[in-house]
Coordinates of C-alpha atoms in Angstrom, one line a residue:
M92 CA 61.9 73.1 89.8
G93 CA 62.7 70.4 92.4
W94 CA 63.0 72.0 95.8
D95 CA 61.8 75.5 96.2
V96 CA 63.2 77.9 98.7
D97 CA 60.9 79.3 101.2
Q98 CA 60.9 83.1 100.8
G99 CA 58.8 83.7 104.0
E100 CA 59.8 85.1 107.3
R101 CA 62.5 83.2 109.2
G102 CA 64.1 83.6 112.6
P103 CA 67.8 83.3 113.1
T104 CA 69.0 80.0 111.8
M105 CA 72.6 79.9 112.8
A106 CA 73.0 77.4 109.9
V107 CA 76.0 76.6 107.7
K108 CA 74.7 77.4 104.2
F109 CA 76.2 76.4 100.9
L110 CA 75.5 78.8 98.0
S111 CA 76.2 78.1 94.3
F112 CA 75.2 79.3 90.9
L113 CA 74.5 76.4 88.5
G114 CA 75.5 77.0 84.9
T115 CA 74.5 75.6 81.5
G116 CA 77.8 74.0 80.4
D117 CA 78.3 70.4 79.4
Y118 CA 80.3 69.4 82.5
K119 CA 82.8 66.6 82.4
E120 CA 83.1 63.8 84.9
C121 CA 86.1 64.0 87.2
R122 CA 87.1 63.8 90.8
Y123 CA 87.8 66.9 92.7
E124 CA 90.5 67.3 95.4
L125 CA 90.4 69.7 98.4
G126 CA 93.5 69.4 100.6
T127 CA 94.1 65.7 101.1
R128 CA 90.5 64.7 100.4
R129 CA 89.2 63.4 97.0
S130 CA 85.6 63.3 95.9
S131 CA 83.7 60.5 94.2
L132 CA 83.3 60.7 90.4
T133 CA 80.9 63.5 89.5
R134 CA 80.0 66.0 86.8
F135 CA 79.1 68.7 89.3
V136 CA 81.5 70.6 91.5
Q137 CA 78.7 71.5 93.9
H138 CA 78.3 67.8 94.6
A139 CA 82.0 67.4 95.1
I140 CA 82.5 70.4 97.4
L141 CA 79.6 69.3 99.6
E142 CA 81.1 65.9 99.8
L143 CA 84.5 67.1 100.6
L144 CA 83.8 69.8 103.3
E145 CA 84.4 68.5 106.8
E146 CA 85.4 71.3 109.1
T147 CA 82.6 73.6 107.8
R148 CA 80.0 71.0 106.7
P149 CA 76.9 72.7 105.3
T150 CA 73.5 71.8 106.6
E151 CA 71.6 73.6 103.8
A152 CA 72.4 74.0 100.1
Y153 CA 71.0 76.8 97.9
I154 CA 71.4 76.4 94.2
F155 CA 70.7 79.5 92.1
L156 CA 69.1 78.6 88.8
T157 CA 68.4 80.5 85.6
P158 CA 65.6 78.8 83.5
E159 CA 68.3 77.5 81.1
A160 CA 70.5 76.1 84.0
E161 CA 67.4 74.3 85.4
E162 CA 66.6 72.8 82.0
F163 CA 70.2 71.7 81.1
N164 CA 71.8 70.8 84.4
W165 CA 69.3 70.6 87.3
I166 CA 67.0 67.9 86.0
A167 CA 67.7 65.0 83.6
T168 CA 67.0 65.9 80.0
P169 CA 67.6 64.3 76.6
K170 CA 69.7 67.3 75.7
R171 CA 72.5 66.2 78.1
G172 CA 72.0 62.5 78.4
Y173 CA 73.0 62.4 82.0
P174 CA 71.2 63.0 85.4
G175 CA 71.2 66.6 86.6
L176 CA 72.5 68.0 89.8
S177 CA 69.2 67.4 91.6
F178 CA 69.8 63.7 91.3
A179 CA 73.5 63.9 92.4
L180 CA 72.4 65.8 95.5
S181 CA 69.6 63.3 96.2
D182 CA 72.3 60.6 96.4
L183 CA 74.4 62.8 98.7
R184 CA 71.4 63.3 101.1
R185 CA 71.5 59.6 101.8
T186 CA 74.8 59.9 103.6
K187 CA 74.8 63.6 104.8
P188 CA 72.0 65.5 106.5
L189 CA 71.3 68.3 104.0
E190 CA 68.4 70.5 103.1
I191 CA 68.4 71.4 99.5
H192 CA 66.7 74.5 98.0
T193 CA 66.6 76.0 94.6
V194 CA 66.3 79.8 94.0
P195 CA 65.3 81.1 90.6
I196 CA 67.3 84.0 89.1
P197 CA 67.0 85.7 85.8
S198 CA 69.3 84.9 82.9
Q199 CA 69.2 88.5 81.5
Q200 CA 72.1 90.8 82.0
D201 CA 70.4 94.2 82.5
D202 CA 70.4 96.3 85.7
D203 CA 67.0 94.9 86.9
A204 CA 68.3 91.3 86.5
I205 CA 71.5 92.0 88.4
W206 CA 69.6 93.5 91.4
T207 CA 67.0 90.7 91.3
S208 CA 69.9 88.2 91.6
F209 CA 71.4 90.3 94.4
H210 CA 68.2 90.2 96.4
A211 CA 67.7 86.5 95.6
V212 CA 71.0 85.6 97.1
L213 CA 70.6 88.0 100.1
S214 CA 67.2 86.6 100.9
V215 CA 68.5 83.2 101.9
L216 CA 71.0 84.6 104.5
Q217 CA 69.9 85.2 108.0
P218 CA 71.7 86.7 111.0
G219 CA 74.4 84.4 112.4
D220 CA 74.5 82.2 109.3
R221 CA 77.9 80.7 108.3
V222 CA 78.2 80.8 104.5
V223 CA 80.2 78.6 102.1
F224 CA 80.2 80.0 98.5
D225 CA 81.0 78.0 95.4
I226 CA 81.8 80.4 92.5
T227 CA 83.0 77.8 90.0
H228 CA 80.1 78.4 87.5
S229 CA 79.5 82.1 88.3
M230 CA 79.3 83.9 85.0
R231 CA 79.8 87.5 83.9
Y232 CA 78.9 89.7 86.9
Q233 CA 78.1 86.9 89.3
P234 CA 81.5 86.5 90.9
M235 CA 81.5 90.2 91.8
L236 CA 77.9 89.9 92.9
A237 CA 78.8 87.0 95.2
L238 CA 81.5 89.0 96.9
L239 CA 79.3 92.0 97.2
V240 CA 76.5 90.0 98.8
L241 CA 78.9 88.4 101.2
H242 CA 80.3 91.8 102.2
F243 CA 76.8 93.3 102.6
A244 CA 75.5 90.3 104.7
R245 CA 78.6 90.3 106.9
V246 CA 78.0 93.9 107.8
L247 CA 74.2 94.1 107.9
R248 CA 73.4 90.6 109.2
E249 CA 76.6 89.5 110.9
V250 CA 76.9 86.5 108.6
Q251 CA 80.1 84.6 109.0
L252 CA 82.2 83.3 106.1
G253 CA 83.0 79.6 106.1
G254 CA 84.8 79.6 102.7
V255 CA 84.8 80.6 99.0
Y256 CA 85.8 77.8 96.6
Y257 CA 86.5 77.4 92.9
G258 CA 86.6 74.0 91.1
Y259 CA 89.6 74.3 88.8
I260 CA 88.7 71.7 86.2
E261 CA 90.4 73.9 83.5
K262 CA 93.7 72.6 84.9
L263 CA 93.0 69.4 83.0
G264 CA 92.9 71.4 79.7
P265 CA 90.2 72.3 77.1
S266 CA 87.0 70.3 77.0
K267 CA 88.0 68.2 74.0
Q268 CA 91.4 67.4 75.7
I269 CA 89.6 66.3 78.9
D270 CA 87.5 63.8 76.8
D271 CA 90.8 62.1 75.9
I272 CA 91.8 61.6 79.6
P273 CA 90.5 58.4 81.1
V274 CA 87.8 59.2 83.6
E275 CA 89.6 57.7 86.6
K276 CA 92.6 59.9 85.9
R277 CA 90.7 63.2 85.8
I278 CA 91.7 64.9 89.1
A279 CA 90.8 68.6 89.4
P280 CA 91.7 70.8 92.4
V281 CA 89.2 72.8 94.4
V282 CA 90.9 76.1 95.0
D283 CA 90.2 78.0 98.3
V284 CA 89.8 81.6 97.3
T285 CA 88.5 82.8 100.7
A286 CA 91.4 85.1 101.0
L287 CA 89.9 87.3 98.3
A288 CA 86.8 87.9 100.4
D289 CA 88.9 88.4 103.5
L290 CA 91.1 90.9 101.7
Q291 CA 88.0 93.0 100.9
E292 CA 87.1 92.9 104.6
W293 CA 90.6 94.0 105.6
I294 CA 90.6 96.9 103.1
T295 CA 87.2 98.2 104.3
R296 CA 87.7 97.8 108.0
T297 CA 91.3 99.0 108.0
Y298 CA 90.3 102.1 106.1
A299 CA 87.5 102.6 108.7
F300 CA 90.2 102.4 111.4
V301 CA 92.5 104.9 109.6
A302 CA 89.7 107.3 108.6
A303 CA 87.3 107.0 111.6
G304 CA 89.6 105.8 114.3
R305 CA 87.5 102.8 115.2
A306 CA 89.5 99.5 115.6
E307 CA 87.0 97.4 117.4
P308 CA 84.9 96.3 114.3
L309 CA 88.1 95.1 112.7
R310 CA 89.2 93.4 115.9
Q311 CA 85.9 91.6 116.3
W312 CA 85.9 90.5 112.6
V313 CA 89.4 89.1 113.0
K314 CA 88.4 87.1 116.0
E315 CA 85.5 85.6 114.0
A316 CA 87.8 84.9 111.0
R317 CA 90.4 83.2 113.2
T318 CA 87.9 80.4 114.0
R319 CA 88.5 79.2 110.5
A320 CA 92.3 78.8 110.8
P321 CA 93.5 79.6 114.4
S322 CA 97.2 79.5 113.8
S323 CA 97.4 81.4 110.6
W324 CA 95.4 84.3 112.0
Q325 CA 97.4 84.8 115.2
W326 CA 99.4 87.7 113.8
A327 CA 96.2 89.5 112.8
E328 CA 94.6 89.1 116.2
E329 CA 97.7 90.4 117.9
L330 CA 97.8 93.4 115.5
T331 CA 94.2 94.3 115.8
D332 CA 94.3 93.9 119.6
S333 CA 97.1 96.4 119.7
W334 CA 95.2 98.8 117.5
S335 CA 92.2 98.5 119.7
S336 CA 94.3 99.3 122.8
V337 CA 95.6 102.5 121.1
T338 CA 92.1 103.7 120.2
A339 CA 90.7 102.8 123.6
A340 CA 93.4 104.9 125.3
L341 CA 92.6 107.8 122.9
Y342 CA 88.9 107.6 123.3
T343 CA 89.1 107.4 127.1
N344 CA 91.9 110.0 127.5
R345 CA 94.4 107.5 129.0
A346 CA 97.2 110.0 128.0
L347 CA 99.9 108.4 130.1
T348 CA 99.4 105.0 128.4
I349 CA 99.1 106.1 124.8
P350 CA 102.8 106.1 124.0
D351 CA 103.3 102.5 125.2
T352 CA 100.3 101.2 123.4
A353 CA 101.3 103.0 120.2
R354 CA 104.8 101.5 120.3
R355 CA 103.3 98.0 120.8
A356 CA 101.0 98.6 117.8
A357 CA 103.9 99.8 115.7
K358 CA 105.9 96.7 116.6
H359 CA 103.0 94.4 115.5
L360 CA 102.7 96.4 112.3
A361 CA 106.3 95.9 111.5
E362 CA 106.1 92.2 112.2
A363 CA 102.8 91.6 110.4
P364 CA 104.2 91.4 106.8
K365 CA 106.5 88.6 107.9
E366 CA 103.6 86.5 109.2
M367 CA 100.7 87.2 106.8
P368 CA 100.0 84.8 103.9
P369 CA 101.1 85.8 100.4
A370 CA 97.5 86.5 99.3
M371 CA 97.4 89.3 101.9
G372 CA 100.4 91.1 100.3
P373 CA 98.3 94.1 99.2
L374 CA 97.6 94.9 102.8
R375 CA 101.2 96.1 103.3
A376 CA 100.4 99.4 101.7
L377 CA 97.3 99.7 104.0
F378 CA 99.4 98.9 107.0
E379 CA 102.0 101.5 106.1
H380 CA 99.2 104.0 105.8
A381 CA 97.9 103.0 109.3
N382 CA 101.4 103.1 110.8
R383 CA 101.8 106.8 109.6
S384 CA 98.9 107.7 111.9
I385 CA 100.0 105.6 114.9
A386 CA 103.8 106.0 114.9
P387 CA 103.9 109.7 116.1
L388 CA 101.9 108.6 119.2
G389 CA 104.7 106.4 120.3
S390 CA 107.3 109.2 120.5
Q391 CA 109.7 108.9 123.5
D392 CA 109.2 112.6 124.0
P393 CA 106.0 113.0 126.2
V394 CA 105.1 116.4 124.7
E395 CA 105.6 115.2 121.1
S396 CA 103.5 112.1 121.8
G397 CA 100.8 114.2 123.5
L398 CA 100.6 116.6 120.6
A399 CA 100.3 113.7 118.2
A400 CA 97.5 112.3 120.2
I401 CA 95.6 115.6 120.2
L402 CA 96.0 116.0 116.5
W403 CA 94.8 112.4 116.0
C404 CA 91.7 113.1 118.1
I405 CA 91.0 116.2 116.0
D406 CA 91.4 114.4 112.7
H407 CA 89.0 111.6 113.9
G408 CA 86.3 113.8 115.3
L409 CA 87.1 113.3 119.0
I410 CA 86.7 117.0 119.8
Q411 CA 86.0 116.7 123.6
Q412 CA 89.0 114.3 123.9
A413 CA 91.2 116.8 122.1
Y414 CA 90.3 119.6 124.6
T415 CA 90.8 117.4 127.6
Q416 CA 94.1 116.0 126.3
T417 CA 95.3 119.5 125.5
R418 CA 94.6 120.7 129.0
E419 CA 96.2 117.7 130.6
L420 CA 99.2 117.8 128.3
I421 CA 100.0 121.4 129.4
I422 CA 99.8 120.3 133.0
T423 CA 102.1 117.3 132.3
A424 CA 104.6 119.5 130.4
V425 CA 104.8 122.1 133.2
G426 CA 105.2 119.3 135.8
L427 CA 107.9 117.5 134.0
A428 CA 109.7 120.7 133.0
F429 CA 110.0 121.7 136.7
G430 CA 110.6 118.2 138.0
L431 CA 107.2 117.8 139.7
P432 CA 105.4 114.4 139.9
V433 CA 102.6 114.3 137.3
Q434 CA 100.7 111.2 138.3
G435 CA 97.9 111.3 140.8
K436 CA 95.0 113.8 141.2
E437 CA 96.5 115.8 144.1
E438 CA 99.8 116.2 142.2
R439 CA 98.1 117.3 139.0
D440 CA 95.7 119.7 140.9
R441 CA 98.7 121.3 142.5
I442 CA 100.4 121.9 139.1
E443 CA 97.1 123.4 137.7
E444 CA 97.0 125.7 140.7
L445 CA 100.5 126.9 140.0
V446 CA 99.6 127.5 136.3
T447 CA 96.6 129.5 137.4
V448 CA 98.7 131.6 139.8
A449 CA 101.2 132.2 137.0
Q450 CA 98.5 133.4 134.7
K451 CA 97.2 135.9 137.2
F452 CA 100.7 137.2 137.9
A453 CA 101.4 137.5 134.2
A454 CA 98.2 139.5 133.7
N455 CA 99.3 142.0 136.4
P456 CA 103.0 141.7 137.3
R457 CA 102.7 144.6 139.8
N458 CA 100.4 142.7 142.0
R459 CA 102.8 140.4 143.8
K460 CA 100.2 139.2 146.2
P461 CA 99.8 135.8 144.5
L462 CA 103.5 135.2 144.9
E463 CA 103.6 136.3 148.5
N464 CA 100.8 133.9 149.4
M465 CA 102.8 131.0 148.3
T466 CA 104.5 128.9 151.1
Y467 CA 107.4 127.4 149.2
P468 CA 110.1 129.6 147.5
R469 CA 110.5 126.9 144.8
D470 CA 106.8 127.5 143.9
R471 CA 107.4 131.2 143.7
D472 CA 110.4 130.7 141.3
L473 CA 108.3 128.3 139.2
V474 CA 105.4 130.8 138.9
F475 CA 107.7 133.7 138.1
T476 CA 109.5 131.6 135.4
L477 CA 106.2 130.3 134.0
S478 CA 104.6 133.8 133.9
R479 CA 107.0 134.7 131.1
H480 CA 105.2 132.2 128.8
T481 CA 102.0 134.3 128.5
G482 CA 101.0 132.7 125.2
L483 CA 100.9 129.2 126.7
L484 CA 99.1 130.5 129.8
N485 CA 96.4 132.1 127.7
D486 CA 96.1 129.0 125.7
F487 CA 95.6 126.9 128.8
D488 CA 92.9 129.3 130.1
E489 CA 90.9 129.3 126.9
V490 CA 91.2 125.5 126.5
R491 CA 90.0 125.0 130.1
K492 CA 87.0 127.2 129.5
L493 CA 86.0 125.5 126.3
R494 CA 86.6 122.0 127.7
N495 CA 84.4 122.9 130.7
D496 CA 81.7 124.2 128.4
L497 CA 81.8 120.8 126.5
S498 CA 81.9 118.7 129.6
H499 CA 79.1 120.4 131.4
C500 CA 76.6 120.7 128.5
G501 CA 77.1 124.5 128.1
D502 CA 75.3 126.5 125.4
T503 CA 77.8 129.3 125.0
H504 CA 79.0 128.2 121.5
S505 CA 77.5 126.3 118.6
P506 CA 78.6 122.7 118.1
A507 CA 80.8 123.6 115.1
Y508 CA 82.7 126.3 117.0
F509 CA 84.7 123.8 119.1
E510 CA 86.2 121.9 116.1
T511 CA 86.8 125.2 114.3
W512 CA 88.6 126.7 117.2
L513 CA 90.9 123.6 117.5
R514 CA 91.8 123.6 113.9
E515 CA 92.5 127.3 113.8
H516 CA 94.3 127.6 117.2
M517 CA 96.0 124.3 117.7
P518 CA 99.1 125.2 115.5
V519 CA 99.6 128.2 117.8
V520 CA 99.1 126.2 121.0
K521 CA 101.6 123.6 119.7
E522 CA 104.1 126.4 118.9
H523 CA 103.7 127.9 122.4
L524 CA 104.0 124.5 124.2
L525 CA 107.0 123.4 122.2
R526 CA 108.8 126.7 122.8
F527 CA 108.2 126.4 126.6
W528 CA 109.2 122.7 126.6
N529 CA 112.3 123.0 124.5
T530 CA 113.5 126.0 126.5
R531 CA 113.1 124.1 129.8
Q532 CA 114.7 121.0 128.4
S533 CA 117.8 123.0 127.2
R534 CA 118.3 124.3 130.8
R535 CA 118.1 120.9 132.5

């Protein structure tokens, strides 16, 4: 079968690999065009693409052959009357450094054959490889299999995509019509369909961001994809960088920076449709979906923004962050409501102390000792006013206890209890906090 692929153990190759299925058709001679480059006269699109690629020049070629494809188009046979692809690639090797391998695949169409083909393609890909896929002669399930293998390898083996191409000889017309065209005038385009594979990655990784709240995998993939076309991917890098900033702020409880990062992300989301290529049009619906989860975080109202961040954390499984941010949001709301500085550890500790005093006074209004021990009359007024919001004070106390239990590896409650408590009680906490906040805002 010509050159046989080595199926043994390999280390990381970091190679640029060309993958293609060879069919059984009676292929017509023509020249192929890719961008401004034109190939030599050939019957085989594989030969043409390997000849035309410059920026991502493969160093290894893997041709997947059914027994019929080997007989009709890999080697020279009387049935065809012309040399097979093996001879065309031999000529190419004289001018380009290229390792050529063949990989047998079954011609059957049952489940076993499909998965045998899947593993055959996957077996040639190693971590760090850069892959160029020709799908011109992929038949029946093979185009879907090619995209599936690419997606699988990109996730599991960090394989990078160099391009997906289709030789569009059908543009010249039916086979009999092509015969009537002089050979030198047969010019067929090679269509770059890489955007289809990229779209699949966008869908998967954007959904992971929306559902799981992790933007970093998408951001890293975009950085890798941008190496193929730096200018056309700038919008995507700016967008995913902004998403990553939002999620980093949420994961690390940077509550005071969340609104600004969310507004920047919303801005990039709004601008993305103007910059993205037409092939990425379906992403608009995904981006709108993502924006619905980000936009509330950018509210100009600090309490509304903080509540949105807490709900985002709950929805994305960030339970400890949700408790911490609830505690800190109540402190921020009290400080802002009474005109106190809210940035800095000492300032926030002071607000928390006032909340604690207010809670004690609310629990026993007859005991005025907590008020009498306060130095500043303004603090006494604050505590007295705040003590009327017993619901909010009780919420703060419970959240503080549960947050401490989480942070200090307590064993008072089961793991499921913490999320259950949030989902059951957060609507009430939100109601108490907004009632306090709106009441104070109306008096300022």
